[in-house]
């Protein structure tokens, strides 16, 4: 197809009734010049056959069947087969607004050097509807901290990737990760983007063009694979280091990233059996990543309730505070004010 503009990548693993809605949203695109790569990752719910049905009706759908190997392997298969200049990722239980591709390519045409991000909604009634004030916000390298705050950053969707850059830098998903595999990929692409053109910019289109389904109880985001391993804190450390050393982001712009770091670290520790938790956290306390994280707080005199127990290797208290944060929060906030006005008086809370 000589006019092909966008390759849409859809990893498919037992999405059930959501798949037809997803594929219908692709068919409804106002821009006709697309291909949709459906990677059936060993589905057992009939989704593979449904993919074949759509491909028989419309040649713009291409189906890849493979044995179950996980979302990363499925996305990598799609990346290897993509042939359009731009790549967009779509999960099989989500969907797109009808003018998503047309809108994104119009914005990209006006800003040919930009890495384009776009917004999402969890309310189907808002999908594709313009905000009261439509706008696109630019972000230079030093603004990456605010980009992480504003845009759907760690997800593979919500972005328009350049296939030539993906291929030039051999960027793929890490198949050794069973969870949180999206952040290392997006982090690597963003770094490659700014390495190629340091004075380039990202552009966030604050338009709800993507619908994120929160009701699928069988989605990967709701599965419990989140036990702590070195890969968890390594991926956050690399992103934090990129922001501070490569992008030169002001440390105060990284509050959200650091909170996500603590949230993920301690949630993953909570998911571990206690014996394994002790082993994994001991390895963390001995790591360079731990020293970097503590240095971020101490050097900048930033304070967060979980900093002190982590500083003194009090794993049980750290995990308890994190669980309190997810619940009613009384323990978390009691410790927050106690630590701030005793050990860390004058520090800035994040």
Short mmCIF file of C-alpha atoms in Angstrom, two decimals:
data_model
loop_
_atom_site.label_atom_id
_atom_site.label_comp_id
_atom_site.label_asym_id
_atom_site.label_seq_id
_atom_site.Cartn_x
_atom_site.Cartn_y
_atom_site.Cartn_z
CA UNK A 1 0.00 0.00 0.00
CA UNK A 2 1.94 3.02 -1.28
CA UNK A 3 -0.06 5.56 0.75
CA UNK A 4 0.43 3.74 4.05
CA UNK A 5 0.84 6.21 6.93
CA UNK A 6 0.51 4.38 10.25
CA UNK A 7 1.08 0.84 11.50
CA UNK A 8 -1.25 0.08 14.40
CA UNK A 9 0.09 -2.67 16.70
CA UNK A 10 -2.42 -4.70 18.71
CA UNK A 11 -1.17 -7.53 20.97
CA UNK A 12 -4.07 -9.95 21.41
CA UNK A 13 -4.32 -12.32 24.34
CA UNK A 14 -7.79 -13.36 25.50
CA UNK A 15 -9.41 -9.90 25.44
CA UNK A 16 -12.84 -11.50 25.20
CA UNK A 17 -15.71 -9.23 24.13
CA UNK A 18 -13.52 -6.12 24.04
CA UNK A 19 -11.66 -7.13 20.87
CA UNK A 20 -14.48 -6.47 18.40
CA UNK A 21 -14.92 -2.96 19.80
CA UNK A 22 -11.19 -2.34 19.47
CA UNK A 23 -11.04 -3.51 15.84
CA UNK A 24 -14.22 -1.66 14.91
CA UNK A 25 -12.62 1.55 16.19
CA UNK A 26 -9.71 0.94 13.81
CA UNK A 27 -12.12 0.36 10.91
CA UNK A 28 -13.90 3.62 11.80
CA UNK A 29 -10.78 5.75 11.29
CA UNK A 30 -11.37 8.75 9.04
CA UNK A 31 -7.85 8.32 7.65
CA UNK A 32 -7.87 5.20 5.44
CA UNK A 33 -4.12 4.78 5.00
CA UNK A 34 -3.24 2.40 7.82
CA UNK A 35 -2.32 -1.19 8.49
CA UNK A 36 -3.29 -2.98 11.69
CA UNK A 37 -1.02 -5.76 12.88
CA UNK A 38 -2.92 -8.18 15.11
CA UNK A 39 -0.51 -10.37 17.05
CA UNK A 40 -2.45 -13.31 18.44
CA UNK A 41 -0.32 -14.36 21.38
CA UNK A 42 -1.75 -17.87 21.80
CA UNK A 43 -5.29 -16.75 22.68
CA UNK A 44 -7.61 -19.51 23.87
CA UNK A 45 -10.88 -17.55 23.84
CA UNK A 46 -11.49 -17.47 20.09
CA UNK A 47 -9.81 -14.10 19.60
CA UNK A 48 -7.39 -15.52 17.04
CA UNK A 49 -10.28 -16.63 14.84
CA UNK A 50 -11.92 -13.20 15.18
CA UNK A 51 -8.67 -11.57 14.05
CA UNK A 52 -8.70 -13.80 10.97
CA UNK A 53 -12.30 -12.80 10.24
CA UNK A 54 -11.41 -9.11 10.22
CA UNK A 55 -8.38 -9.78 8.01
CA UNK A 56 -10.54 -11.67 5.51
CA UNK A 57 -12.95 -8.73 5.29
CA UNK A 58 -10.30 -5.99 5.10
CA UNK A 59 -6.75 -6.54 3.84
CA UNK A 60 -5.45 -3.68 5.97
CA UNK A 61 -5.60 -6.09 8.92
CA UNK A 62 -2.67 -8.48 9.10
CA UNK A 63 -2.63 -11.33 11.59
CA UNK A 64 0.39 -12.94 13.22
CA UNK A 65 -0.32 -16.09 15.22
CA UNK A 66 2.28 -17.20 17.76
CA UNK A 67 2.49 -19.35 20.86
CA UNK A 68 1.90 -17.48 24.08
CA UNK A 69 5.06 -15.52 24.90
CA UNK A 70 3.75 -12.42 26.63
CA UNK A 71 2.85 -8.84 25.72
CA UNK A 72 6.46 -7.81 25.07
CA UNK A 73 7.08 -10.60 22.57
CA UNK A 74 3.76 -9.83 20.87
CA UNK A 75 4.61 -6.14 20.51
CA UNK A 76 8.08 -7.02 19.22
CA UNK A 77 6.53 -9.26 16.56
CA UNK A 78 4.34 -6.35 15.52
CA UNK A 79 7.29 -3.94 15.43
CA UNK A 80 9.23 -6.34 13.21
CA UNK A 81 6.34 -6.56 10.76
CA UNK A 82 5.42 -2.85 10.68
CA UNK A 83 5.95 -1.08 7.37
CA UNK A 84 4.48 2.42 7.79
CA UNK A 85 6.53 5.52 8.70
CA UNK A 86 4.72 5.85 12.04
CA UNK A 87 3.76 3.27 14.65
CA UNK A 88 0.87 3.52 17.10
CA UNK A 89 0.20 0.95 19.82
CA UNK A 90 -3.28 -0.09 20.86
CA UNK A 91 -4.28 -2.62 23.52
CA UNK A 92 -6.93 -5.14 22.51
CA UNK A 93 -9.41 -4.05 25.20
CA UNK A 94 -9.06 -0.33 24.41
CA UNK A 95 -10.16 1.70 21.39
CA UNK A 96 -9.52 4.86 19.37
CA UNK A 97 -11.64 7.88 18.52
CA UNK A 98 -12.61 7.90 14.82
CA UNK A 99 -10.35 10.85 13.94
CA UNK A 100 -7.32 9.72 15.96
CA UNK A 101 -5.01 8.99 13.04
CA UNK A 102 -6.13 11.99 11.00
CA UNK A 103 -5.70 14.34 13.95
CA UNK A 104 -2.30 13.00 14.96
CA UNK A 105 -0.87 13.11 11.45
CA UNK A 106 -2.14 16.67 10.95
CA UNK A 107 -0.35 17.72 14.15
CA UNK A 108 2.76 15.75 13.17
CA UNK A 109 2.80 17.39 9.73
CA UNK A 110 2.78 20.82 11.37
CA UNK A 111 5.57 19.73 13.76
CA UNK A 112 7.62 17.23 11.73
CA UNK A 113 10.51 16.97 14.20
CA UNK A 114 8.39 16.44 17.33
CA UNK A 115 7.74 13.26 19.31
CA UNK A 116 3.97 13.33 19.65
CA UNK A 117 2.07 12.31 22.80
CA UNK A 118 -1.72 12.41 23.09
CA UNK A 119 -4.25 12.13 25.89
CA UNK A 120 -6.71 9.41 26.87
CA UNK A 121 -9.97 9.04 28.73
CA UNK A 122 -11.57 6.37 30.89
CA UNK A 123 -15.03 7.74 30.08
CA UNK A 124 -16.36 6.48 26.72
CA UNK A 125 -18.65 9.51 26.50
CA UNK A 126 -15.58 11.79 26.30
CA UNK A 127 -13.69 9.84 23.67
CA UNK A 128 -12.67 12.10 20.82
CA UNK A 129 -14.59 15.11 22.11
CA UNK A 130 -12.52 18.29 22.05
CA UNK A 131 -11.78 20.10 25.25
CA UNK A 132 -13.08 23.62 25.79
CA UNK A 133 -9.64 24.80 24.75
CA UNK A 134 -7.64 22.57 22.46
CA UNK A 135 -3.90 23.01 22.65
CA UNK A 136 -0.58 21.24 22.21
CA UNK A 137 2.17 21.82 24.72
CA UNK A 138 5.87 21.55 23.73
CA UNK A 139 8.47 20.02 26.04
CA UNK A 140 12.21 20.37 25.55
CA UNK A 141 14.68 17.94 27.11
CA UNK A 142 14.85 19.87 30.38
CA UNK A 143 11.03 19.73 30.56
CA UNK A 144 10.85 15.92 30.64
CA UNK A 145 9.91 15.96 34.33
CA UNK A 146 6.78 17.97 33.52
CA UNK A 147 6.08 15.77 30.51
CA UNK A 148 6.05 12.72 32.80
CA UNK A 149 3.62 14.63 35.02
CA UNK A 150 1.28 15.80 32.23
CA UNK A 151 1.22 13.05 29.59
CA UNK A 152 0.50 9.30 29.75
CA UNK A 153 4.22 8.62 29.97
CA UNK A 154 5.08 5.02 30.86
CA UNK A 155 2.37 3.37 28.74
CA UNK A 156 3.30 2.20 25.22
CA UNK A 157 0.07 3.70 23.87
CA UNK A 158 -0.64 7.43 23.72
CA UNK A 159 2.33 8.10 21.44
CA UNK A 160 3.24 8.21 17.76
CA UNK A 161 6.59 6.51 17.19
CA UNK A 162 8.87 6.91 14.20
CA UNK A 163 9.62 3.53 12.69
CA UNK A 164 12.98 4.68 11.29
CA UNK A 165 14.19 5.59 14.78
CA UNK A 166 12.91 2.31 16.22
CA UNK A 167 14.82 0.39 13.58
CA UNK A 168 17.96 2.54 13.69
CA UNK A 169 18.33 2.07 17.44
CA UNK A 170 17.01 -1.53 17.48
CA UNK A 171 14.43 -0.62 20.11
CA UNK A 172 12.32 -3.52 21.33
CA UNK A 173 10.48 -4.52 24.49
CA UNK A 174 12.41 -6.54 27.06
CA UNK A 175 10.85 -10.01 26.99
CA UNK A 176 12.49 -10.96 30.29
CA UNK A 177 10.09 -8.63 32.11
CA UNK A 178 6.66 -10.02 32.96
CA UNK A 179 5.37 -6.69 34.29
CA UNK A 180 6.29 -3.00 33.97
CA UNK A 181 7.79 -3.77 30.58
CA UNK A 182 6.47 -0.53 29.09
CA UNK A 183 8.58 1.96 31.07
CA UNK A 184 12.03 0.74 29.86
CA UNK A 185 10.84 0.81 26.24
CA UNK A 186 9.41 4.34 26.42
CA UNK A 187 12.44 5.53 28.38
CA UNK A 188 14.80 4.12 25.71
CA UNK A 189 12.82 5.65 22.84
CA UNK A 190 12.70 9.07 24.51
CA UNK A 191 16.43 9.03 25.16
CA UNK A 192 17.14 7.95 21.56
CA UNK A 193 14.89 10.75 20.30
CA UNK A 194 16.81 13.45 22.16
CA UNK A 195 20.19 11.88 21.36
CA UNK A 196 19.37 12.14 17.66
CA UNK A 197 18.30 15.79 17.87
CA UNK A 198 19.16 17.38 21.25
CA UNK A 199 17.23 20.60 20.54
CA UNK A 200 14.08 18.76 19.42
CA UNK A 201 10.91 18.71 21.50
CA UNK A 202 8.05 16.47 22.52
CA UNK A 203 4.53 17.67 21.89
CA UNK A 204 1.55 16.70 24.07
CA UNK A 205 -1.83 16.94 22.33
CA UNK A 206 -4.29 17.31 25.18
CA UNK A 207 -7.07 15.54 23.28
CA UNK A 208 -8.83 12.37 24.56
CA UNK A 209 -8.23 10.27 21.45
CA UNK A 210 -7.65 6.97 23.24
CA UNK A 211 -10.10 5.09 25.46
CA UNK A 212 -8.49 3.11 28.28
CA UNK A 213 -10.67 0.26 29.52
CA UNK A 214 -10.61 -0.13 33.28
CA UNK A 215 -13.27 -2.84 33.58
CA UNK A 216 -11.35 -5.79 32.14
CA UNK A 217 -10.49 -7.93 35.17
CA UNK A 218 -8.24 -10.15 33.03
CA UNK A 219 -6.00 -7.38 31.69
CA UNK A 220 -2.26 -7.48 32.36
CA UNK A 221 -2.48 -4.34 34.47
CA UNK A 222 -4.75 -6.18 36.91
CA UNK A 223 -2.64 -9.33 37.10
CA UNK A 224 -0.40 -9.92 40.11
CA UNK A 225 3.08 -10.46 38.72
CA UNK A 226 4.65 -7.62 40.62
CA UNK A 227 7.16 -9.26 42.94
CA UNK A 228 10.27 -7.23 43.61
CA UNK A 229 13.35 -7.91 41.52
CA UNK A 230 16.40 -5.79 40.60
CA UNK A 231 14.83 -4.94 37.24
CA UNK A 232 12.16 -2.90 39.05
CA UNK A 233 14.49 -0.41 40.71
CA UNK A 234 17.00 -0.52 37.87
CA UNK A 235 14.46 0.79 35.36
CA UNK A 236 13.43 3.67 37.65
CA UNK A 237 17.05 4.48 38.45
CA UNK A 238 17.94 4.70 34.76
CA UNK A 239 15.08 7.06 34.12
CA UNK A 240 15.90 9.19 37.15
CA UNK A 241 19.57 9.30 36.09
CA UNK A 242 18.60 10.25 32.53
CA UNK A 243 16.47 13.09 33.85
CA UNK A 244 19.12 14.49 36.17
CA UNK A 245 22.28 13.91 34.13
CA UNK A 246 21.22 13.80 30.46
CA UNK A 247 18.09 15.97 30.23
CA UNK A 248 19.21 18.29 33.08
CA UNK A 249 15.72 18.30 34.59
CA UNK A 250 15.36 20.43 37.75
CA UNK A 251 15.14 17.98 40.69
CA UNK A 252 11.86 19.50 41.88
CA UNK A 253 10.23 18.55 38.56
CA UNK A 254 10.81 14.87 39.34
CA UNK A 255 8.52 14.55 42.36
CA UNK A 256 5.98 12.44 40.44
CA UNK A 257 8.65 10.13 39.05
CA UNK A 258 10.19 9.60 42.49
CA UNK A 259 6.80 8.94 44.07
CA UNK A 260 6.07 6.36 41.36
CA UNK A 261 9.48 4.84 42.10
CA UNK A 262 8.64 4.49 45.81
CA UNK A 263 5.09 3.29 45.10
CA UNK A 264 6.26 0.56 42.73
CA UNK A 265 9.26 -0.51 44.81
CA UNK A 266 7.27 -0.97 48.00
CA UNK A 267 4.19 -2.45 46.35
CA UNK A 268 6.42 -5.05 44.70
CA UNK A 269 8.08 -5.71 48.06
CA UNK A 270 4.63 -6.20 49.63
CA UNK A 271 3.79 -8.73 46.89
CA UNK A 272 6.76 -10.89 47.93
CA UNK A 273 6.56 -13.60 50.61
CA UNK A 274 8.33 -12.25 53.69
CA UNK A 275 11.45 -14.39 53.30
CA UNK A 276 11.87 -13.37 49.67
CA UNK A 277 11.10 -9.75 50.61
CA UNK A 278 14.02 -9.69 53.05
CA UNK A 279 16.39 -11.09 50.44
CA UNK A 280 15.30 -8.70 47.70
CA UNK A 281 15.31 -5.61 49.90
CA UNK A 282 18.74 -6.48 51.30
CA UNK A 283 20.00 -6.59 47.70
CA UNK A 284 18.37 -3.22 47.09
CA UNK A 285 20.00 -1.64 50.17
CA UNK A 286 23.41 -2.76 48.88
CA UNK A 287 22.85 -1.44 45.34
CA UNK A 288 23.99 1.71 43.54
CA UNK A 289 20.34 2.35 42.76
CA UNK A 290 19.57 2.65 46.48
CA UNK A 291 22.43 5.11 46.97
CA UNK A 292 21.22 7.20 44.04
CA UNK A 293 17.67 7.33 45.42
CA UNK A 294 18.80 8.30 48.92
CA UNK A 295 21.14 10.87 47.41
CA UNK A 296 18.26 12.49 45.54
CA UNK A 297 16.47 13.12 48.84
CA UNK A 298 19.50 14.12 50.90
CA UNK A 299 21.26 16.32 48.36
CA UNK A 300 18.11 18.31 47.59
CA UNK A 301 16.65 18.13 51.13
CA UNK A 302 13.41 16.66 49.83
CA UNK A 303 11.22 14.70 52.21
CA UNK A 304 8.69 11.90 51.78
CA UNK A 305 7.27 9.75 54.60
CA UNK A 306 8.84 6.55 53.26
CA UNK A 307 12.31 8.10 52.95
CA UNK A 308 13.32 7.71 56.60
CA UNK A 309 12.42 4.02 57.03
CA UNK A 310 14.18 3.24 53.76
CA UNK A 311 17.16 5.32 54.86
CA UNK A 312 17.49 3.16 58.00
CA UNK A 313 16.61 -0.13 56.25
CA UNK A 314 13.31 -0.50 58.12
CA UNK A 315 11.58 -2.57 55.45
CA UNK A 316 8.55 -3.53 57.54
CA UNK A 317 7.75 0.08 58.36
CA UNK A 318 8.33 1.17 54.75
CA UNK A 319 5.86 -1.41 53.46
CA UNK A 320 3.35 -0.60 56.22
CA UNK A 321 3.46 3.10 55.34
CA UNK A 322 2.97 2.28 51.68
CA UNK A 323 -0.06 0.13 52.43
CA UNK A 324 -1.42 2.88 54.68
CA UNK A 325 -1.07 5.31 51.79
CA UNK A 326 -3.28 3.02 49.71
CA UNK A 327 -5.87 2.74 52.48
CA UNK A 328 -7.14 5.33 54.94
CA UNK A 329 -3.68 6.80 55.29
CA UNK A 330 -3.65 7.66 58.99
CA UNK A 331 -0.33 5.89 59.66
CA UNK A 332 1.27 7.34 56.55
CA UNK A 333 0.30 10.93 57.40
CA UNK A 334 1.11 10.57 61.10
CA UNK A 335 4.61 9.39 60.23
CA UNK A 336 4.87 12.03 57.49
CA UNK A 337 4.44 14.93 59.93
CA UNK A 338 6.48 13.24 62.68
CA UNK A 339 9.47 12.76 60.40
CA UNK A 340 9.18 16.17 58.77
CA UNK A 341 9.22 18.07 62.06
CA UNK A 342 11.85 15.95 63.83
CA UNK A 343 14.56 14.38 61.65
CA UNK A 344 13.96 16.45 58.50
CA UNK A 345 12.94 19.86 59.79
CA UNK A 346 13.28 22.46 57.03
CA UNK A 347 13.22 19.90 54.23
CA UNK A 348 10.74 20.29 51.37
CA UNK A 349 7.96 17.65 51.27
CA UNK A 350 7.23 16.10 47.91
#
